[in-house]
Coordinates of C-alpha atoms in Angstrom, one line a residue:
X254 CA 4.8 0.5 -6.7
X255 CA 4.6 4.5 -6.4
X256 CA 5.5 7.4 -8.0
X257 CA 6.0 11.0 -7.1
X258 CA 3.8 13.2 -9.5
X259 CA 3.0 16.9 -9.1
X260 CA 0.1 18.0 -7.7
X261 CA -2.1 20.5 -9.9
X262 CA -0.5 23.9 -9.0
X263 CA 2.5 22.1 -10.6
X264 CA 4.9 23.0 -7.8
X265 CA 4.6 20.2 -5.5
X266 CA 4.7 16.5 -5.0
X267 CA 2.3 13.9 -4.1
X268 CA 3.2 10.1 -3.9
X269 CA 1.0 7.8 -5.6
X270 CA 0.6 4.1 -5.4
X271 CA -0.3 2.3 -8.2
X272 CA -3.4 0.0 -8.3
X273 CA -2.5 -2.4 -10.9
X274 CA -4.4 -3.5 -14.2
X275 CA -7.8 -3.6 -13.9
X276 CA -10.3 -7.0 -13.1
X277 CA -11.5 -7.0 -16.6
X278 CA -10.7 -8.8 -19.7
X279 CA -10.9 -7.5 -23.6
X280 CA -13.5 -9.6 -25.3
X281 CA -11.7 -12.1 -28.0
X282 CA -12.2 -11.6 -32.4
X283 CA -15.3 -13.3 -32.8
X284 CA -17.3 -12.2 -29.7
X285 CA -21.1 -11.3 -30.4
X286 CA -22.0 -8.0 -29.2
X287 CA -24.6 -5.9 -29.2
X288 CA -23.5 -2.3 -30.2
X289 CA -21.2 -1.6 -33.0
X290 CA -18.2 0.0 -31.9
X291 CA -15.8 2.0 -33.8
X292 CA -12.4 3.6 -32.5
X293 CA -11.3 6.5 -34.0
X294 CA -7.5 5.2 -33.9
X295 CA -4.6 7.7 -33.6
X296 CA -1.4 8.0 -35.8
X297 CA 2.4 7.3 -34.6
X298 CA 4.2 9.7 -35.7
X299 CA 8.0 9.1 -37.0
X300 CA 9.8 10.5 -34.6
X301 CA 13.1 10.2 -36.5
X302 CA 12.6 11.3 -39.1
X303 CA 14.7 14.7 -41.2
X304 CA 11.9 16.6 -41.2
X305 CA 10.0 20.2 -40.0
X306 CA 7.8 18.9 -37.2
X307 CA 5.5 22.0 -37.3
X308 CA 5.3 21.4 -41.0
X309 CA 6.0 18.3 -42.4
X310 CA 4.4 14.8 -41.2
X311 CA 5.9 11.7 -40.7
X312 CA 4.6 8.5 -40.0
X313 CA 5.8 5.1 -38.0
X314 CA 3.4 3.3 -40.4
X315 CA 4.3 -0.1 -38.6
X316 CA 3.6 0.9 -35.4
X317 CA 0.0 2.8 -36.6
X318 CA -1.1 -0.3 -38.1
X319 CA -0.6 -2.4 -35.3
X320 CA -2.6 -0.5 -33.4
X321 CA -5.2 -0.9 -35.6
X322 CA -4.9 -4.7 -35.1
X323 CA -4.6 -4.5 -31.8
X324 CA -8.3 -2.6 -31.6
X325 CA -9.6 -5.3 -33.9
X326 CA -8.4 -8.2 -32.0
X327 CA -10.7 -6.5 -28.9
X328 CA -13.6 -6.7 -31.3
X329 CA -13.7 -2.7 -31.8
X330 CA -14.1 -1.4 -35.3
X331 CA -11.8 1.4 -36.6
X332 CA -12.6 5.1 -37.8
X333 CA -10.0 6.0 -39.8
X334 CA -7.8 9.0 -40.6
X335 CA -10.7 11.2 -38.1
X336 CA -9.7 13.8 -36.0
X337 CA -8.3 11.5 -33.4
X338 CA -5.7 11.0 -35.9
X339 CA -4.7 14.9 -35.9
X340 CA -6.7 15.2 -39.3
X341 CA -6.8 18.9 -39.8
X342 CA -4.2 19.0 -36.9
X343 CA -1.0 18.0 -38.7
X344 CA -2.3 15.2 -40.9
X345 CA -2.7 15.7 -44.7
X346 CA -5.0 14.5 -47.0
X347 CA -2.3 12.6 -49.0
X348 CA -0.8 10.8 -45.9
X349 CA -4.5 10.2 -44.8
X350 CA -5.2 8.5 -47.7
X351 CA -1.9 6.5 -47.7
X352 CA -2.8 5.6 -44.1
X353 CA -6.8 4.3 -45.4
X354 CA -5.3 2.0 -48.0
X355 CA -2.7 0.6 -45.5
X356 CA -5.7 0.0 -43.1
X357 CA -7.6 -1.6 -45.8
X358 CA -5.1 -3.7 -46.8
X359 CA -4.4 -4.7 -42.8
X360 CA -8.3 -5.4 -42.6
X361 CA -8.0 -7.8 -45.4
X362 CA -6.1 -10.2 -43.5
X363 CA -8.7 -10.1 -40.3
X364 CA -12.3 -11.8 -41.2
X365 CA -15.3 -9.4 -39.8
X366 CA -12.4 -6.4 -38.9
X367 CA -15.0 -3.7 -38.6
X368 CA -12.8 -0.4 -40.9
X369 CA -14.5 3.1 -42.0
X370 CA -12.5 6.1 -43.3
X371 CA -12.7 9.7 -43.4
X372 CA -13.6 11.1 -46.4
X373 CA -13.8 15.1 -45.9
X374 CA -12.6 18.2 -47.3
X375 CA -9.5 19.4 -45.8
X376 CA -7.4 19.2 -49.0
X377 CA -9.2 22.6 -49.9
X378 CA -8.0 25.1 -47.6
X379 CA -11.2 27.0 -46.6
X380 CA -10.3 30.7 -47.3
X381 CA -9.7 28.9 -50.8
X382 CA -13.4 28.2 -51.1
X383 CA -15.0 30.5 -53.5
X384 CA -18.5 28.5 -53.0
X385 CA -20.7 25.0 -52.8
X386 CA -19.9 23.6 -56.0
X387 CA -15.8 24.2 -54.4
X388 CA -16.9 21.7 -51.3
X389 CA -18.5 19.6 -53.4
X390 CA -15.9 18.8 -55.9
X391 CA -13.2 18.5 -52.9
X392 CA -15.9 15.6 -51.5
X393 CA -16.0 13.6 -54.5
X394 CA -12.1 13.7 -54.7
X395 CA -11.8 12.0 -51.6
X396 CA -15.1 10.0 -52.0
X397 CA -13.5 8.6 -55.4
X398 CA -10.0 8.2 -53.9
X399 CA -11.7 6.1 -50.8
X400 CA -13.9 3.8 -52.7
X401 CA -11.1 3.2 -55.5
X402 CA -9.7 1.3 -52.3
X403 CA -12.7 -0.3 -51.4
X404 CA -13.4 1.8 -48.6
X405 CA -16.2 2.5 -46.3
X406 CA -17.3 6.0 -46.0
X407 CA -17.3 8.4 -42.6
X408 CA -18.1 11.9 -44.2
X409 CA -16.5 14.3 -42.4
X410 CA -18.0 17.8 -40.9
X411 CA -16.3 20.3 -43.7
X412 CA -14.4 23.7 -42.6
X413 CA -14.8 24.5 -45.7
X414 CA -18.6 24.0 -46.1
X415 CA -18.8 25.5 -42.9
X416 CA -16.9 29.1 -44.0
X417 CA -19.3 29.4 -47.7
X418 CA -22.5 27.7 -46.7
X419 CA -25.1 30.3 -46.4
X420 CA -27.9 28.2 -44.6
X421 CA -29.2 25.5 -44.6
X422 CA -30.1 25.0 -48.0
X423 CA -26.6 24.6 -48.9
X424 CA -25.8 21.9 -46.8
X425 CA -28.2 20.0 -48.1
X426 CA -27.6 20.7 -51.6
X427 CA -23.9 19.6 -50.4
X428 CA -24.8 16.5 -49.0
X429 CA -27.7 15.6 -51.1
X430 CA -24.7 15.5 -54.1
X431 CA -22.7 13.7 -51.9
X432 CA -24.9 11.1 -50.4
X433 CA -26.6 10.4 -54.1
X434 CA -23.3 9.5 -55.0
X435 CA -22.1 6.7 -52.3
X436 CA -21.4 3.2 -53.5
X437 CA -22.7 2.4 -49.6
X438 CA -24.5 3.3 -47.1
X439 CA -22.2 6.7 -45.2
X440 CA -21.6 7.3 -41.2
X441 CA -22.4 11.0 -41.3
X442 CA -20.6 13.1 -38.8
X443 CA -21.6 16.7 -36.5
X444 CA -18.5 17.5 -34.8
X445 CA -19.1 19.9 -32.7
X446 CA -17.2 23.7 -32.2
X447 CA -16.0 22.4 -29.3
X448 CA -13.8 20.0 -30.8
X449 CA -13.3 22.4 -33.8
X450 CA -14.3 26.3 -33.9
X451 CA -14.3 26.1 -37.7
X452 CA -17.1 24.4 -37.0
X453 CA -19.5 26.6 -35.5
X454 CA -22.9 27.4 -37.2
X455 CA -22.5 23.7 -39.2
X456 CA -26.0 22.3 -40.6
X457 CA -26.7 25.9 -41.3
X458 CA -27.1 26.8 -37.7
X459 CA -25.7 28.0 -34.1
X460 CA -28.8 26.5 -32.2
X461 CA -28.5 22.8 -32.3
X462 CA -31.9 22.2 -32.5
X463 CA -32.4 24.1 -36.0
X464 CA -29.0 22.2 -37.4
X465 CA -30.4 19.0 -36.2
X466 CA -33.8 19.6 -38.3
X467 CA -31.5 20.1 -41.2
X468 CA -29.2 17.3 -40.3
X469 CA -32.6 14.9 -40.2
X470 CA -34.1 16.4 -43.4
X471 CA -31.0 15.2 -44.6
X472 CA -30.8 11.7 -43.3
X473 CA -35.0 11.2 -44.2
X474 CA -34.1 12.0 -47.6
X475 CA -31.4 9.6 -48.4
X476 CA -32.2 7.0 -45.7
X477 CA -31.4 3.9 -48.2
X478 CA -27.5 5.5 -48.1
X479 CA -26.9 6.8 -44.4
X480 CA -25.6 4.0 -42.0
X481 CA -25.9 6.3 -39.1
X482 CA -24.8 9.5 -37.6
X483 CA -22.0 10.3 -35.3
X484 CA -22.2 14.0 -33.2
X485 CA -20.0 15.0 -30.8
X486 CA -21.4 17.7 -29.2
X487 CA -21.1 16.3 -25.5
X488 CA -25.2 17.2 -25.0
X489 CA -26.3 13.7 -24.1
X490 CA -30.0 15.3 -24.4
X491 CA -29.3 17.0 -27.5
X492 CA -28.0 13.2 -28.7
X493 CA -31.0 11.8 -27.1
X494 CA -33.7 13.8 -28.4
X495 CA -32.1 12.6 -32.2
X496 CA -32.1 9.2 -31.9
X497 CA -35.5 9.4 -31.1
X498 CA -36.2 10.6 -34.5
X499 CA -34.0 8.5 -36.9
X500 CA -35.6 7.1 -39.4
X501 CA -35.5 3.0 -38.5
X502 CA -32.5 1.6 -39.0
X503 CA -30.5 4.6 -39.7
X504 CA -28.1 3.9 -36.5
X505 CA -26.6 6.7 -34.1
X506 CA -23.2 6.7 -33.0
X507 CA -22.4 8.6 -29.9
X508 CA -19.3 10.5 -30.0
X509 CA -19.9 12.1 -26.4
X510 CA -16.6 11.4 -24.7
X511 CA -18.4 12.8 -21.9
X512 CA -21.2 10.7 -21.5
X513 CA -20.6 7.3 -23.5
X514 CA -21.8 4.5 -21.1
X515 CA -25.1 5.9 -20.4
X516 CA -25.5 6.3 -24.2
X517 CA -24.7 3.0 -25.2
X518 CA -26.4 1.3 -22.6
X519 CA -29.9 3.5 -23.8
X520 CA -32.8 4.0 -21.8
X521 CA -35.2 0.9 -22.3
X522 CA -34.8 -2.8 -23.7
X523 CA -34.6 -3.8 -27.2
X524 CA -37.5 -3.5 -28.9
X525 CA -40.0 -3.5 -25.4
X526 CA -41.5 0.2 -26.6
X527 CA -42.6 -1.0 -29.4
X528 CA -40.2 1.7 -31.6
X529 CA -37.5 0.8 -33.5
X530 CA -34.3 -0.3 -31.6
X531 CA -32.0 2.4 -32.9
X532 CA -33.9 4.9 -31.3
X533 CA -33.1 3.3 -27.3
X534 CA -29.7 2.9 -27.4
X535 CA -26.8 4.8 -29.3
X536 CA -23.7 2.5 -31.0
X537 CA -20.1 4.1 -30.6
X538 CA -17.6 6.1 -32.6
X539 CA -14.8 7.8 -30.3
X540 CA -11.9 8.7 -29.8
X541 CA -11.9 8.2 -26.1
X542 CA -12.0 4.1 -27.0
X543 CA -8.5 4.6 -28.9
X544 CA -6.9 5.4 -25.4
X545 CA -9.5 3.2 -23.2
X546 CA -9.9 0.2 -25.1
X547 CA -9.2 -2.9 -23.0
X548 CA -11.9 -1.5 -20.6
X549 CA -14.6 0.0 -23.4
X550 CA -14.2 -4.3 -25.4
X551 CA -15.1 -5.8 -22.1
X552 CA -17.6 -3.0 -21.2
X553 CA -19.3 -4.2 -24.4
X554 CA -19.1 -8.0 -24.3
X555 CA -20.9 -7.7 -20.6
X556 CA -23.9 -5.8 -22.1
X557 CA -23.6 -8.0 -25.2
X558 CA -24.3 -11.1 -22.3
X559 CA -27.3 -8.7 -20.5
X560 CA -25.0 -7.9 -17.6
X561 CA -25.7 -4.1 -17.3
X562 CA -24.1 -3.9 -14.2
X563 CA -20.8 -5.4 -15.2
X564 CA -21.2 -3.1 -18.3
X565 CA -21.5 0.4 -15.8
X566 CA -18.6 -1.3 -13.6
X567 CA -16.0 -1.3 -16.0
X568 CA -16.5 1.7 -17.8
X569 CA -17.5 4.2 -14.8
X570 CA -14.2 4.7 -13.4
X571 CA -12.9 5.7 -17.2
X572 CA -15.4 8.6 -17.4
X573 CA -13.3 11.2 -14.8
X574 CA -10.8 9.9 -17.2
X575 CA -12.6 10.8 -20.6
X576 CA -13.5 13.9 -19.2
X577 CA -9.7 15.1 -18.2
X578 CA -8.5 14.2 -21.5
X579 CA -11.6 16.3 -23.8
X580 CA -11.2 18.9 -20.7
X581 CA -11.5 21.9 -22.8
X582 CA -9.7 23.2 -25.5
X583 CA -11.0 19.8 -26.5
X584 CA -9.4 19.8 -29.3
X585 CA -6.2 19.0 -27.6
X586 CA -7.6 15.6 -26.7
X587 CA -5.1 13.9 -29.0
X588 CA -2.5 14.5 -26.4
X589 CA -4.1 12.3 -24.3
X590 CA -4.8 9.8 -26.6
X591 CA -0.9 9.2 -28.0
X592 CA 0.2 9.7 -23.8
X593 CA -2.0 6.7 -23.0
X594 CA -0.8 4.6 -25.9
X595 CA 3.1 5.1 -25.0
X596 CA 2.7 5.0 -21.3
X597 CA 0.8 1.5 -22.1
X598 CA 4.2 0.3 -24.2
X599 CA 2.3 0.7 -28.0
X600 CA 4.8 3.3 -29.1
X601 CA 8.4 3.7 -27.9
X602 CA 7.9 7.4 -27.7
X603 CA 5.7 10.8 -26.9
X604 CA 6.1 12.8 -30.2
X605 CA 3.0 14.2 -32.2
X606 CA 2.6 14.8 -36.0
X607 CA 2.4 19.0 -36.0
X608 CA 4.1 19.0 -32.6
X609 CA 0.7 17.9 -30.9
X610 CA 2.5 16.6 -27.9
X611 CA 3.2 20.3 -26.5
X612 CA -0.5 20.7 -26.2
X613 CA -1.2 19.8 -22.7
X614 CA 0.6 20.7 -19.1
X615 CA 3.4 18.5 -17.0
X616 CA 0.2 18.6 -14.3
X617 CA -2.1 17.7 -16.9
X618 CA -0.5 14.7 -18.2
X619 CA 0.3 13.9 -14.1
X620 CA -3.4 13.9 -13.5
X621 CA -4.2 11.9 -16.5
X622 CA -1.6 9.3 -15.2
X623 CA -4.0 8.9 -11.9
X624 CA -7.1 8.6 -13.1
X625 CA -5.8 6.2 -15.6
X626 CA -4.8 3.8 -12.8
X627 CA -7.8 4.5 -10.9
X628 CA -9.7 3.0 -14.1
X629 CA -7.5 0.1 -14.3
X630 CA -5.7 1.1 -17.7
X631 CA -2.1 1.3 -16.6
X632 CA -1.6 -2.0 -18.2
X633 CA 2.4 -2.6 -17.4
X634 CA 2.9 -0.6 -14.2
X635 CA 6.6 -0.9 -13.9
X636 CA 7.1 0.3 -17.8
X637 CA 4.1 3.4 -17.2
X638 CA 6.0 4.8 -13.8
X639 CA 9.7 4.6 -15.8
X640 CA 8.1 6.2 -18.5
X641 CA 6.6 8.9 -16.4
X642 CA 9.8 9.0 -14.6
X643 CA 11.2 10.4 -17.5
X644 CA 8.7 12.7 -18.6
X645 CA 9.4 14.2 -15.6
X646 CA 12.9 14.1 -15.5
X647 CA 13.0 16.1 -18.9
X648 CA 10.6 18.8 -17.3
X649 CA 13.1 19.3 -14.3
X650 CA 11.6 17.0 -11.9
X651 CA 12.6 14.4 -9.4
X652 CA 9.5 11.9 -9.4
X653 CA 11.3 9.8 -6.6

């Protein structure tokens, strides 16, 4: 099977043959592994629905929870209502939290489904923030909103926080409120400016190493209620050089969409340094597993069995992949994400909450298509190339 897709100057054609699904096969509920794994899922929108795109959003809630399921049933846990899911990028906090209790209530019905939500700030506009005690009150709202659910906490880097904060003394008065207050141990979360220029400075700091002091004065403080860390700042080092001075137990989750197998698979066997574990190896929370998923649960069950090799296998041809989709302005990755998930047949069509879907280029998303058959994730081929057929036939272009 081939398809016609244009080339990167977007003016010409180049046939492409399809490989075909990839040799691999999702691990099964119940599988043991080794890592904890979270995907941070994206949202369907409604594309129906009587509304302002640009303003308004609309859910398909049916076809957002299923996907949830779907990750479950590969094993993989889900980060809810992140920035995959166009939080802060079209997605309010009142249809975020409508979308945590329907994820909730879906994880009820699936023994061991793995669920954490996002519990931030973003229903404070931050040129509404007047100071600390501001961020902090907008964090308890969600905190209390969340656990009223029964919800695991992921708490969210803070725009807002980021806008007042003076140093980085008022992060951690900020998060030594919010942390004291937890019903459970929190996944803390460093997202990068990268990913979000409202970001920049965060833990007090533009040099990462001064922010990640903070960021560990932090988590040594309030060990007994910090489950782990998540950064995304696509520095493997910079993620390195942490984990090696967690506190034991206090996990790291990469969220280096750049760089995730080597992460995960760490740099010595459990426990043969004699340090704690959690400081070898870094567990998983990204968005790149929303869009790679079949590849990232097998990926996982091989290490989970010692089989390194098998591990690096499967996941090395999805890193060219990974690193198209957060190709910068990361934070148009989302793009990617939904593209995947309706070229795969998980969503009858490409529409964004906010509009997201203009984000990236015809020769962007033509790209994406090949390196997401070179990594064995085209998963019906004859439904991917009539899809892309018609993506391209609405841009003007005979695919052949």
């Amino acid at each position: 099977m081939h398809i016609d897709l244009p080339t990167a100057d977007g003016r010409t054609l180049q046939r492409h043959t399809l490989r075909g699904p990839g040799a691999f096969t999702p691990a099964t509920p119940g599988t043991k592994l080794n890592r904890i794994a979270y995907s941070a899922a994206h949202v369907v929108a409604d594309a129906r629905a009587a509304i302002d795109p640009w303003l308004d959003c609309a859910i398909d809630w049916d076809a957002t929870v299923a996907y949830r399921r779907r990750l479950w049933s590969m094993g993989l846990g889900v980060a809810e209502a992140m920035d995959t899911a166009q939080r802060g990028m079209g997605l309010d906090w009142p249809t975020s939290l409508e979308m945590i209790r329907r994820s909730i209530d879906a994880a009820r019905d699936l023994p061991g489904a793995r669920l954490a939500s996002g519990c931030g700030t973003d229903h404070l506009a931050p040129d509404a923030a007047r100071g600390v005690d501001d961020v902090i009150r907008a964090y308890e709202e969600q905190m209390a909103a969340i656990e009223a659910l029964g919800g695991r906490l992921i708490v969210m880097a803070s725009r807002a926080l980021a806008r007042v904060a003076t140093g980085p003394a008022d992060y951690e008065r900020v998060y030594d409120r919010v942390l004291g207050q937890a019903r459970q141990p929190v996944i803390l979360h460093w997202l990068g400016d990268m990913f979000d220029p409202a970001l920049k400075g965060y833990w007090g700091s533009t040099d990462v190493d001064a922010a990640m002091d903070t960021a560990l004065g932090v988590i040594a403080a309030h060990a007994d209620k910090v489950d782990g860390i998540k950064i995304s700042l696509l520095d493997k080092d910079a993620e390195i050089r942490m984990r090696r001075r967690l506190p034991p137990g206090v996990r790291m989750y990469t969220g280096d969409d750049f760089n995730y197998a080597e992460l995960i698979a760490g740099d010595a066997p459990r426990g043969a340094s004699g340090e704690p574990a959690n400081r070898h190896h870094s567990d998983a929370l990204l968005g790149i597993f929303d869009a790679i998923a079949p590849a990232a649960s097998a990926a996982l069950a091989a290490l989970a069995t010692g089989d390194a090799a098998r591990f690096h296998a499967i996941l090395a041809p999805t890193v060219p992949l990974s690193r198209h989709i957060f190709r910068a302005p990361t934070r148009f990755y989302k793009t990617g994400v939904v593209f995947m998930a309706w070229l795969n047949g998980h969503q009858d069509h490409f529409v964004m909450v906010g509009g997201q879907h203009s984000t990236r280029s015809l020769p962007h998303l033509a790209e994406l298509f090949r390196l997401a058959d070179a990594a064995g994730l085209i998963e019906q081929p004859e439904l991917a190339v009539a899809r892309m057929r018609h993506l391209l036939a609405l841009h003007g272009v005979d695919a052949g």
